[in-house]
Coordinates of C-alpha atoms in Angstrom, one line a residue:
Chain N
M1 CA -8.3 -5.3 -1.9
I2 CA -5.4 -7.8 -2.4
I3 CA -6.1 -11.1 -0.7
G4 CA -3.3 -13.6 -0.3
G5 CA -5.4 -16.7 -1.0
A6 CA -7.2 -19.1 1.4
E7 CA -9.3 -16.4 3.0
D8 CA -11.5 -17.7 5.8
K9 CA -14.9 -18.6 4.4
L10 CA -16.3 -20.6 7.3
R11 CA -15.6 -18.8 10.6
K12 CA -15.1 -15.2 11.2
R13 CA -14.8 -14.3 7.5
T14 CA -13.3 -11.0 8.4
I15 CA -11.9 -10.3 4.9
L16 CA -14.9 -11.2 2.9
K17 CA -17.1 -9.3 5.4
D18 CA -14.9 -6.2 4.9
F19 CA -15.2 -6.6 1.2
V20 CA -19.0 -6.8 1.2
A21 CA -19.2 -3.8 3.6
A22 CA -16.9 -1.8 1.4
S23 CA -19.0 -2.7 -1.6
G24 CA -22.1 -1.1 0.1
G25 CA -23.3 -3.8 2.5
A26 CA -27.0 -4.4 2.0
D27 CA -26.8 -2.4 -1.3
A28 CA -23.8 -4.4 -2.5
R29 CA -24.0 -5.6 -6.1
I30 CA -21.1 -8.0 -6.7
A31 CA -19.6 -9.2 -9.9
V32 CA -17.6 -12.4 -9.5
I33 CA -14.9 -13.1 -12.1
P34 CA -13.8 -16.7 -11.8
T35 CA -11.8 -17.0 -15.1
A36 CA -8.6 -17.9 -13.3
S37 CA -10.2 -21.0 -11.8
S38 CA -10.2 -24.4 -13.4
L39 CA -13.2 -25.4 -11.3
G40 CA -16.7 -25.5 -12.8
P41 CA -19.8 -23.5 -11.6
E42 CA -19.1 -24.5 -8.0
V43 CA -16.5 -21.7 -7.6
V44 CA -19.2 -19.1 -8.4
E45 CA -21.7 -20.9 -6.3
V46 CA -19.4 -20.7 -3.2
Y47 CA -18.9 -17.0 -3.5
D48 CA -22.5 -16.4 -4.5
A49 CA -23.7 -18.1 -1.3
L50 CA -21.0 -16.4 0.8
F51 CA -21.6 -12.8 -0.4
R52 CA -25.4 -13.2 -0.1
R53 CA -25.0 -14.7 3.4
L54 CA -22.9 -11.7 4.3
G55 CA -25.7 -9.4 3.2
A56 CA -25.0 -8.5 -0.4
A57 CA -28.1 -7.5 -2.5
D58 CA -27.0 -9.2 -5.7
V59 CA -24.2 -11.4 -7.1
V60 CA -23.5 -12.0 -10.8
A61 CA -20.9 -14.1 -12.5
V62 CA -18.7 -12.7 -15.3
R63 CA -16.8 -15.6 -16.7
P64 CA -15.2 -15.2 -20.1
E65 CA -13.4 -18.2 -21.3
S66 CA -11.8 -16.6 -24.4
R67 CA -10.6 -13.0 -25.3
E68 CA -13.6 -12.9 -27.6
E69 CA -16.0 -13.5 -24.8
A70 CA -14.1 -10.8 -22.8
G71 CA -15.2 -8.4 -25.5
D72 CA -18.9 -9.4 -25.4
P73 CA -20.9 -6.3 -24.7
E74 CA -23.6 -8.2 -22.7
L75 CA -20.9 -9.7 -20.4
V76 CA -19.0 -6.4 -20.0
A77 CA -22.3 -4.6 -19.2
R78 CA -22.7 -6.7 -16.1
L79 CA -20.0 -4.6 -14.5
E80 CA -21.9 -1.3 -15.0
S81 CA -24.1 -1.7 -12.0
A82 CA -21.5 -3.5 -9.8
T83 CA -20.5 -1.9 -6.6
G84 CA -17.8 -4.6 -5.9
I85 CA -15.8 -6.9 -8.3
F86 CA -14.3 -10.1 -7.0
M87 CA -11.7 -12.1 -8.9
T88 CA -11.2 -15.7 -7.7
G89 CA -8.0 -17.7 -7.4
G90 CA -6.6 -20.2 -9.9
N91 CA -4.1 -19.5 -12.7
Q92 CA -3.3 -15.8 -13.0
L93 CA -1.7 -16.3 -16.4
K94 CA -5.1 -17.5 -17.7
L95 CA -6.7 -14.4 -16.2
S96 CA -4.2 -12.1 -17.8
A97 CA -4.1 -13.9 -21.1
L98 CA -7.9 -13.9 -21.4
V99 CA -8.8 -10.6 -19.9
C100 CA -5.9 -8.0 -20.0
G101 CA -6.3 -5.6 -22.9
T102 CA -9.9 -6.5 -23.6
P103 CA -13.1 -4.4 -23.1
L104 CA -13.7 -6.3 -19.9
A105 CA -10.4 -5.2 -18.5
D106 CA -11.2 -1.6 -19.5
A107 CA -14.5 -2.0 -17.7
I108 CA -12.7 -3.2 -14.6
L109 CA -10.3 -0.3 -14.7
D110 CA -13.2 2.2 -15.3
A111 CA -15.1 0.7 -12.4
H112 CA -12.0 1.0 -10.2
E113 CA -11.6 4.6 -11.3
R114 CA -15.1 5.5 -10.3
G115 CA -14.7 4.0 -6.8
V116 CA -16.0 0.4 -7.2
V117 CA -14.1 -1.9 -4.8
V118 CA -12.0 -4.4 -6.8
A119 CA -10.9 -7.4 -4.8
G120 CA -9.1 -10.6 -5.7
T121 CA -7.7 -13.6 -4.0
S122 CA -4.5 -15.5 -5.0
A123 CA -4.4 -15.3 -8.8
G124 CA -7.0 -12.5 -8.5
A125 CA -4.6 -10.7 -6.2
S126 CA -1.5 -11.0 -8.5
I127 CA -3.4 -9.7 -11.5
Q128 CA -4.0 -6.3 -9.9
S129 CA -0.4 -5.2 -10.1
S130 CA 1.2 -3.6 -13.2
H131 CA 3.7 -6.4 -13.3
M132 CA 2.5 -9.9 -12.5
V133 CA 4.3 -13.0 -11.2
A134 CA 3.3 -15.5 -13.9
F135 CA 4.7 -18.6 -12.1
G136 CA 7.8 -19.8 -10.5
G137 CA 9.2 -22.0 -7.8
P138 CA 9.6 -21.6 -4.0
G139 CA 12.7 -20.7 -2.0
S140 CA 13.9 -17.9 0.1
T141 CA 17.0 -17.0 -1.8
P142 CA 16.5 -15.1 -5.1
K143 CA 18.0 -16.9 -8.0
Q144 CA 18.2 -15.9 -11.6
R145 CA 15.4 -17.2 -13.8
M146 CA 13.4 -18.6 -10.9
T147 CA 10.3 -16.8 -11.9
Q148 CA 8.6 -15.1 -14.9
V149 CA 6.8 -11.8 -15.2
A150 CA 3.8 -11.0 -17.3
A151 CA 1.7 -7.8 -17.5
G152 CA -1.1 -7.5 -15.0
L153 CA -4.2 -5.3 -14.9
G154 CA -2.3 -2.4 -13.4
L155 CA -4.8 -1.3 -10.8
L156 CA -1.8 -0.7 -8.7
D157 CA 1.1 0.9 -10.6
S158 CA 4.8 0.2 -10.2
T159 CA 4.2 -2.9 -8.1
V160 CA 4.4 -6.6 -8.3
I161 CA 2.2 -8.7 -6.0
D162 CA 2.7 -12.2 -4.8
Q163 CA 0.4 -14.3 -2.6
H164 CA 0.4 -17.4 -0.4
F165 CA 3.6 -15.6 0.6
D166 CA 4.4 -17.2 3.9
Q167 CA 2.9 -20.5 3.2
R168 CA 4.6 -21.2 -0.1
N169 CA 8.0 -19.6 0.7
R170 CA 7.9 -17.0 -2.1
Y171 CA 10.5 -14.6 -0.8
G172 CA 13.1 -15.6 -3.4
R173 CA 10.9 -15.1 -6.5
L174 CA 9.6 -11.7 -5.4
L175 CA 13.1 -10.6 -4.5
M176 CA 14.4 -11.8 -7.9
I177 CA 11.7 -9.6 -9.6
V178 CA 12.5 -6.4 -7.7
A179 CA 16.2 -7.0 -8.1
Q180 CA 15.7 -7.0 -11.9
S181 CA 13.1 -4.1 -11.7
P182 CA 14.0 -1.8 -8.8
Q183 CA 11.3 0.7 -9.8
L184 CA 8.7 -1.9 -8.6
L185 CA 7.6 -2.2 -5.0
G186 CA 7.3 -5.9 -4.2
I187 CA 4.2 -6.8 -2.2
G188 CA 3.8 -10.3 -0.7
V189 CA 0.5 -11.2 0.9
D190 CA 0.0 -14.1 3.3
E191 CA -3.0 -16.4 3.2
D192 CA -6.2 -15.2 4.9
T193 CA -4.7 -11.7 4.8
A194 CA -5.6 -8.8 2.7
A195 CA -3.7 -5.6 1.7
I196 CA -6.3 -2.9 1.3
V197 CA -5.2 0.0 -0.8
D198 CA -7.2 3.2 -0.5
H199 CA -6.7 6.0 -3.0
V200 CA -6.7 9.2 -1.1
D201 CA -6.1 12.4 -3.0
D202 CA -2.9 11.7 -5.0
H203 CA -1.5 8.9 -3.1
E204 CA -2.3 5.4 -1.9
I205 CA -2.6 4.2 1.7
L206 CA -2.1 0.5 2.4
S207 CA -3.7 -1.2 5.4
V208 CA -3.8 -4.8 6.4
V209 CA -6.5 -7.2 7.7
G210 CA -6.4 -10.8 8.5
R211 CA -4.3 -13.5 10.2
G212 CA -0.9 -13.1 8.5
A213 CA 1.2 -10.2 7.3
V214 CA 1.9 -8.2 4.2
T215 CA 5.6 -8.1 3.3
V216 CA 6.8 -5.1 1.3
F217 CA 10.2 -5.0 -0.4
D218 CA 11.5 -1.5 -1.2
P219 CA 14.4 -2.0 -3.6
S220 CA 14.9 1.7 -4.4
R221 CA 18.5 1.7 -3.0
I222 CA 19.4 -1.9 -4.1
V223 CA 22.9 -3.0 -5.1
T224 CA 22.5 -6.0 -7.3
N225 CA 24.2 -8.1 -10.0
A226 CA 20.8 -9.2 -11.5
Y227 CA 21.9 -7.8 -14.9
E228 CA 24.8 -10.1 -15.2
A229 CA 24.1 -13.2 -13.0
R230 CA 24.3 -16.3 -15.0
R231 CA 22.1 -19.4 -15.3
S232 CA 20.3 -20.0 -12.0
S233 CA 22.9 -18.5 -9.6
A234 CA 21.9 -16.8 -6.4
L235 CA 21.5 -13.0 -6.9
L236 CA 23.2 -10.2 -5.0
A237 CA 20.4 -8.1 -3.5
S238 CA 21.9 -5.7 -0.9
G239 CA 20.1 -2.8 0.7
V240 CA 16.5 -3.8 0.2
V241 CA 14.3 -2.3 2.9
L242 CA 11.9 -4.8 4.3
H243 CA 8.5 -4.0 5.9
I244 CA 6.5 -6.8 7.5
L245 CA 3.0 -5.4 8.2
P246 CA 0.5 -7.4 10.2
E247 CA -3.0 -6.1 11.0
A248 CA -2.8 -3.2 13.4
R249 CA -4.5 -4.4 16.6
A250 CA -5.2 -2.6 19.8
S251 CA -2.2 -2.9 22.1
T252 CA -2.1 -5.6 24.8
Chain M
M1 CA 33.7 -20.1 8.8
I2 CA 29.9 -20.5 9.0
I3 CA 28.6 -23.2 6.7
G4 CA 24.8 -23.5 6.1
G5 CA 24.8 -27.3 6.1
A6 CA 24.8 -29.9 3.3
E7 CA 28.2 -28.7 2.0
D8 CA 29.3 -30.6 -1.1
K9 CA 31.5 -33.6 0.0
L10 CA 31.6 -35.4 -3.3
R11 CA 32.3 -33.1 -6.2
K12 CA 34.1 -29.8 -6.1
R13 CA 34.2 -29.6 -2.3
T14 CA 34.9 -25.9 -2.6
I15 CA 34.0 -25.1 1.0
L16 CA 35.9 -28.0 2.6
K17 CA 38.9 -27.3 0.5
D18 CA 38.9 -23.7 1.5
F19 CA 38.7 -24.7 5.1
V20 CA 41.7 -27.1 4.8
A21 CA 43.7 -24.5 2.9
A22 CA 42.9 -21.8 5.5
S23 CA 44.0 -24.3 8.2
G24 CA 47.4 -24.7 6.7
G25 CA 46.9 -27.1 3.8
A26 CA 49.6 -29.8 4.0
D27 CA 50.4 -28.6 7.6
A28 CA 46.7 -28.6 8.7
R29 CA 46.0 -30.4 11.9
I30 CA 42.2 -30.5 12.3
A31 CA 40.1 -31.2 15.3
V32 CA 36.6 -32.4 14.5
I33 CA 33.9 -31.8 17.2
P34 CA 30.9 -34.0 16.4
T35 CA 29.0 -33.5 19.6
A36 CA 25.9 -32.1 17.9
S37 CA 25.5 -35.3 15.8
S38 CA 23.4 -38.2 16.8
L39 CA 25.4 -40.5 14.5
G40 CA 28.0 -42.9 15.7
P41 CA 31.7 -42.8 14.8
E42 CA 30.9 -42.7 11.1
V43 CA 30.4 -38.9 11.2
V44 CA 34.0 -38.5 12.3
E45 CA 35.1 -41.1 9.8
V46 CA 33.5 -39.1 6.9
Y47 CA 35.3 -35.9 7.8
D48 CA 38.5 -37.6 8.7
A49 CA 38.7 -39.2 5.2
L50 CA 37.6 -36.0 3.5
F51 CA 40.1 -33.7 5.3
R52 CA 43.0 -36.2 4.7
R53 CA 42.0 -36.6 1.1
L54 CA 42.0 -32.8 0.8
G55 CA 45.6 -32.8 2.1
A56 CA 45.4 -32.3 5.9
A57 CA 48.3 -33.6 7.9
D58 CA 46.3 -34.8 10.8
V59 CA 42.7 -35.2 12.0
V60 CA 41.7 -35.9 15.6
A61 CA 38.2 -36.3 17.1
V62 CA 37.1 -34.3 20.2
R63 CA 33.8 -35.7 21.2
P64 CA 32.5 -34.9 24.7
E65 CA 29.2 -36.5 25.5
S66 CA 28.7 -34.8 28.8
R67 CA 29.8 -31.5 30.4
E68 CA 32.2 -33.5 32.6
E69 CA 33.9 -34.8 29.5
A70 CA 34.1 -31.3 28.1
G71 CA 36.2 -30.5 31.1
D72 CA 38.6 -33.5 30.7
P73 CA 42.1 -32.0 30.3
E74 CA 43.3 -34.8 28.0
L75 CA 40.3 -34.0 25.6
V76 CA 40.8 -30.3 25.8
A77 CA 44.6 -30.6 25.1
R78 CA 43.8 -32.1 21.7
L79 CA 42.9 -28.5 20.6
E80 CA 46.4 -27.2 21.6
S81 CA 48.1 -28.3 18.4
A82 CA 45.1 -27.8 16.1
T83 CA 45.3 -25.4 13.2
G84 CA 41.6 -25.9 12.3
I85 CA 38.6 -26.8 14.3
F86 CA 35.5 -28.2 12.6
M87 CA 32.1 -28.6 14.3
T88 CA 29.6 -31.0 12.6
G89 CA 25.9 -30.6 12.2
G90 CA 23.2 -32.2 14.3
N91 CA 21.4 -30.6 17.3
Q92 CA 22.9 -27.3 18.2
L93 CA 21.2 -27.3 21.6
K94 CA 23.1 -30.5 22.5
L95 CA 26.3 -28.8 21.4
S96 CA 25.6 -25.6 23.5
A97 CA 24.3 -27.6 26.4
L98 CA 27.4 -29.9 26.6
V99 CA 30.1 -27.5 25.5
C100 CA 29.3 -23.8 26.2
G101 CA 30.9 -22.6 29.4
T102 CA 33.2 -25.6 29.8
P103 CA 37.0 -25.7 29.5
L104 CA 36.5 -27.1 26.0
A105 CA 34.6 -24.0 25.0
D106 CA 37.3 -21.8 26.5
A107 CA 39.9 -23.7 24.5
I108 CA 37.9 -23.1 21.3
L109 CA 37.6 -19.4 22.0
D110 CA 41.4 -19.3 22.9
A111 CA 42.2 -21.1 19.7
H112 CA 40.0 -18.7 17.7
E113 CA 41.7 -15.8 19.4
R114 CA 45.2 -17.0 18.4
G115 CA 44.1 -17.4 14.7
V116 CA 43.0 -21.0 14.4
V117 CA 40.3 -21.4 11.8
V118 CA 37.0 -22.4 13.4
A119 CA 34.4 -23.8 11.1
G120 CA 31.1 -25.4 11.6
T121 CA 28.2 -26.7 9.5
S122 CA 24.5 -26.5 10.3
A123 CA 24.4 -26.9 14.1
G124 CA 28.1 -26.2 14.1
A125 CA 27.4 -22.9 12.3
S126 CA 24.5 -21.8 14.6
I127 CA 26.7 -22.3 17.7
Q128 CA 29.2 -19.7 16.6
S129 CA 27.0 -16.7 17.2
S130 CA 26.5 -15.0 20.6
H131 CA 22.8 -15.8 20.4
M132 CA 21.8 -19.1 19.0
V133 CA 18.6 -20.3 17.3
A134 CA 17.7 -23.3 19.5
F135 CA 14.9 -24.6 17.4
G136 CA 11.7 -23.5 15.7
G137 CA 9.5 -24.0 12.7
P138 CA 9.6 -22.8 9.1
G139 CA 7.8 -20.0 7.4
S140 CA 8.5 -16.6 5.9
T141 CA 6.5 -14.4 8.1
P142 CA 7.8 -13.8 11.6
K143 CA 5.4 -14.8 14.3
Q144 CA 5.6 -14.4 18.0
R145 CA 7.0 -17.5 19.8
M146 CA 7.9 -19.3 16.6
T147 CA 11.5 -19.9 17.8
Q148 CA 13.6 -20.0 20.9
V149 CA 17.0 -18.5 21.6
A150 CA 19.8 -20.0 23.6
A151 CA 23.4 -18.8 24.2
G152 CA 26.0 -19.8 21.6
L153 CA 29.8 -19.8 21.8
G154 CA 30.0 -16.2 20.8
L155 CA 32.9 -16.3 18.3
L156 CA 30.8 -13.7 16.5
D157 CA 29.4 -11.1 18.9
S158 CA 26.0 -9.4 18.5
T159 CA 24.8 -11.8 15.9
V160 CA 22.3 -14.7 15.5
I161 CA 23.1 -17.3 12.8
D162 CA 20.6 -19.6 11.1
Q163 CA 21.4 -22.2 8.5
H164 CA 19.7 -24.3 5.7
F165 CA 18.2 -20.9 5.3
D166 CA 16.8 -21.1 1.7
Q167 CA 16.0 -24.8 1.8
R168 CA 14.1 -24.8 5.1
N169 CA 12.3 -21.4 4.8
R170 CA 13.7 -19.9 7.9
Y171 CA 13.2 -16.2 7.1
G172 CA 10.4 -15.9 9.7
R173 CA 12.2 -17.3 12.7
L174 CA 15.4 -15.2 12.1
L175 CA 13.2 -12.1 11.7
M176 CA 11.4 -12.8 14.8
I177 CA 14.6 -12.9 16.7
V178 CA 16.0 -9.7 15.3
A179 CA 12.6 -8.0 15.9
Q180 CA 12.9 -8.9 19.6
S181 CA 16.6 -8.2 19.7
P182 CA 17.4 -5.3 17.3
Q183 CA 21.0 -5.1 18.5
L184 CA 21.7 -8.5 16.8
L185 CA 22.6 -8.8 13.1
G186 CA 20.7 -11.8 11.7
I187 CA 22.8 -14.0 9.4
G188 CA 21.1 -16.8 7.4
V189 CA 23.3 -19.1 5.4
D190 CA 22.1 -21.3 2.6
E191 CA 23.1 -25.0 2.2
D192 CA 26.5 -25.6 0.5
T193 CA 27.3 -22.0 1.2
A194 CA 29.7 -20.5 3.8
A195 CA 30.1 -17.0 5.4
I196 CA 33.7 -16.5 6.1
V197 CA 34.5 -13.9 8.7
D198 CA 38.0 -12.5 8.8
H199 CA 39.1 -10.5 11.7
V200 CA 41.1 -7.5 10.3
D201 CA 42.3 -5.0 12.8
D202 CA 39.3 -4.0 14.8
H203 CA 36.6 -5.1 12.5
E204 CA 35.2 -8.1 10.8
I205 CA 34.9 -8.7 7.0
L206 CA 32.4 -11.1 5.7
S207 CA 32.8 -12.9 2.4
V208 CA 30.8 -15.7 0.8
V209 CA 31.7 -19.0 -1.0
G210 CA 29.5 -21.7 -2.3
R211 CA 26.3 -22.2 -4.3
G212 CA 23.7 -20.2 -2.3
A213 CA 23.7 -16.9 -0.6
V214 CA 24.2 -15.4 2.8
T215 CA 21.2 -13.3 3.9
V216 CA 21.8 -10.5 6.4
F217 CA 19.1 -8.7 8.3
D218 CA 20.1 -5.4 9.7
P219 CA 17.3 -4.4 12.1
S220 CA 19.0 -1.3 13.6
R221 CA 16.2 1.0 12.4
I222 CA 13.3 -1.4 12.9
V223 CA 9.9 -0.4 13.9
T224 CA 8.2 -3.4 15.6
N225 CA 5.5 -4.5 17.9
A226 CA 7.5 -7.5 19.1
Y227 CA 7.3 -6.4 22.7
E228 CA 3.5 -6.5 22.8
A229 CA 2.4 -9.0 20.1
R230 CA 0.3 -11.7 21.6
R231 CA 0.2 -15.5 21.3
S232 CA 1.5 -16.5 17.8
S233 CA 0.4 -13.4 15.9
A234 CA 2.4 -12.1 12.9
L235 CA 4.9 -9.5 13.9
L236 CA 5.3 -5.9 12.7
A237 CA 8.9 -5.6 11.4
S238 CA 9.2 -2.5 9.3
G239 CA 12.4 -1.0 8.1
V240 CA 14.7 -4.0 8.3
V241 CA 17.5 -3.7 5.7
L242 CA 18.1 -6.8 3.8
H243 CA 21.3 -7.9 2.1
I244 CA 21.4 -11.1 0.0
L245 CA 25.0 -11.9 -0.6
P246 CA 26.1 -14.7 -3.0
E247 CA 29.7 -15.6 -3.8
A248 CA 31.4 -12.8 -5.8
R249 CA 32.2 -14.2 -9.2
A250 CA 34.0 -12.6 -12.0
S251 CA 31.5 -10.8 -14.2
T252 CA 30.3 -12.6 -17.4

């Protein structure tokens, strides 16, 4: 469950409700991973209160602040009984730098494998793809060097995920990445919007909930100069197929 | 010549130089149409000085401030000897409201027909398409009602042109328009960038000069819910083919 940031926490809370329901509703045992956040305990308190209010049976925090802590067996064991994992927003590079490749990351991947719902918002969304937007500026037109890629958790293979997509004008940076790596599908998620990926048999099905849209760039037939564009020049990116996917609502 | 606004006037002036050269260089007789602008005579003075500095033989202002003036034979006659026509930025709805459908508009179309170079920046770019973005807000994700369309001059048929494209985050509004009108090609031009359309035999060839890129949306195979989306909801726009076209430069 890939949430584009700023999900509604006060009114309808559609996305967070869906997450709790998918995690088992009254039986939901949720682990919150707030490592991306620079905030103190209040970030956990907010989600703890929210998930309990929405009916979850239990909420635990799993907050490593170093790679060593992300290898702590006691901490890792907290995921064993979880039916849902929620990664907060913040700095995804902190999340990848402290978690990826550690026993905690393995535990997240194992949990995902056995059907535990893994959700994340903002930084917690970006981390889910195999290739992760580390940081980079806004702008619609892709330009060479406008963003950097790091390795994500890889819950979703051959993808790169960006968030706050509409609100922070991130078309350009996601297009730059898929122009340089046309084997990746670019997925941009708007605020208060979630891309939900269900693994069905051998393939994945994407659906959308929330107020905005999920934008997908399919660069498989791209014509590009990304391998030779110099400095920060605008990139040629011709033939990218674009899908803008809002929540499917009943007609009229 | 469709310029995305904020073309360089102080340094290399590539775009304005190209315009003067295409208009005949030392033989260029340029008519400036500043009707879109809310500025006083200084908008004409700036372009007058620039075009003369770049070698044009003559520059005249053609500035109707009402539809009646746009029918004034003396004013219209100033286009007869022009080899280049330049429409400034400002408010394109003012330009379309005062000029489209008047004898002046006919004179621009006739001049274009006989090979006179017609250029425009910002509002003067938007006016050139058959369907014109009147106004509307920023944002990457297309939403119902986020922009309005008016009729443009139609120098370029079956198109809708937007400008300041990268800088003002206008993906969403251009996508909204092509989702509602999939027979239109959406053309978004960045600042200090020009789309140059040459009419060769029966078809048009687009090339790009300047610092940014020209973004083309081809919605001919779109799947959309634009005919039934309610209020300001995000639009389904799946299968749009995207071409981002910077200036072709010699490789490395």
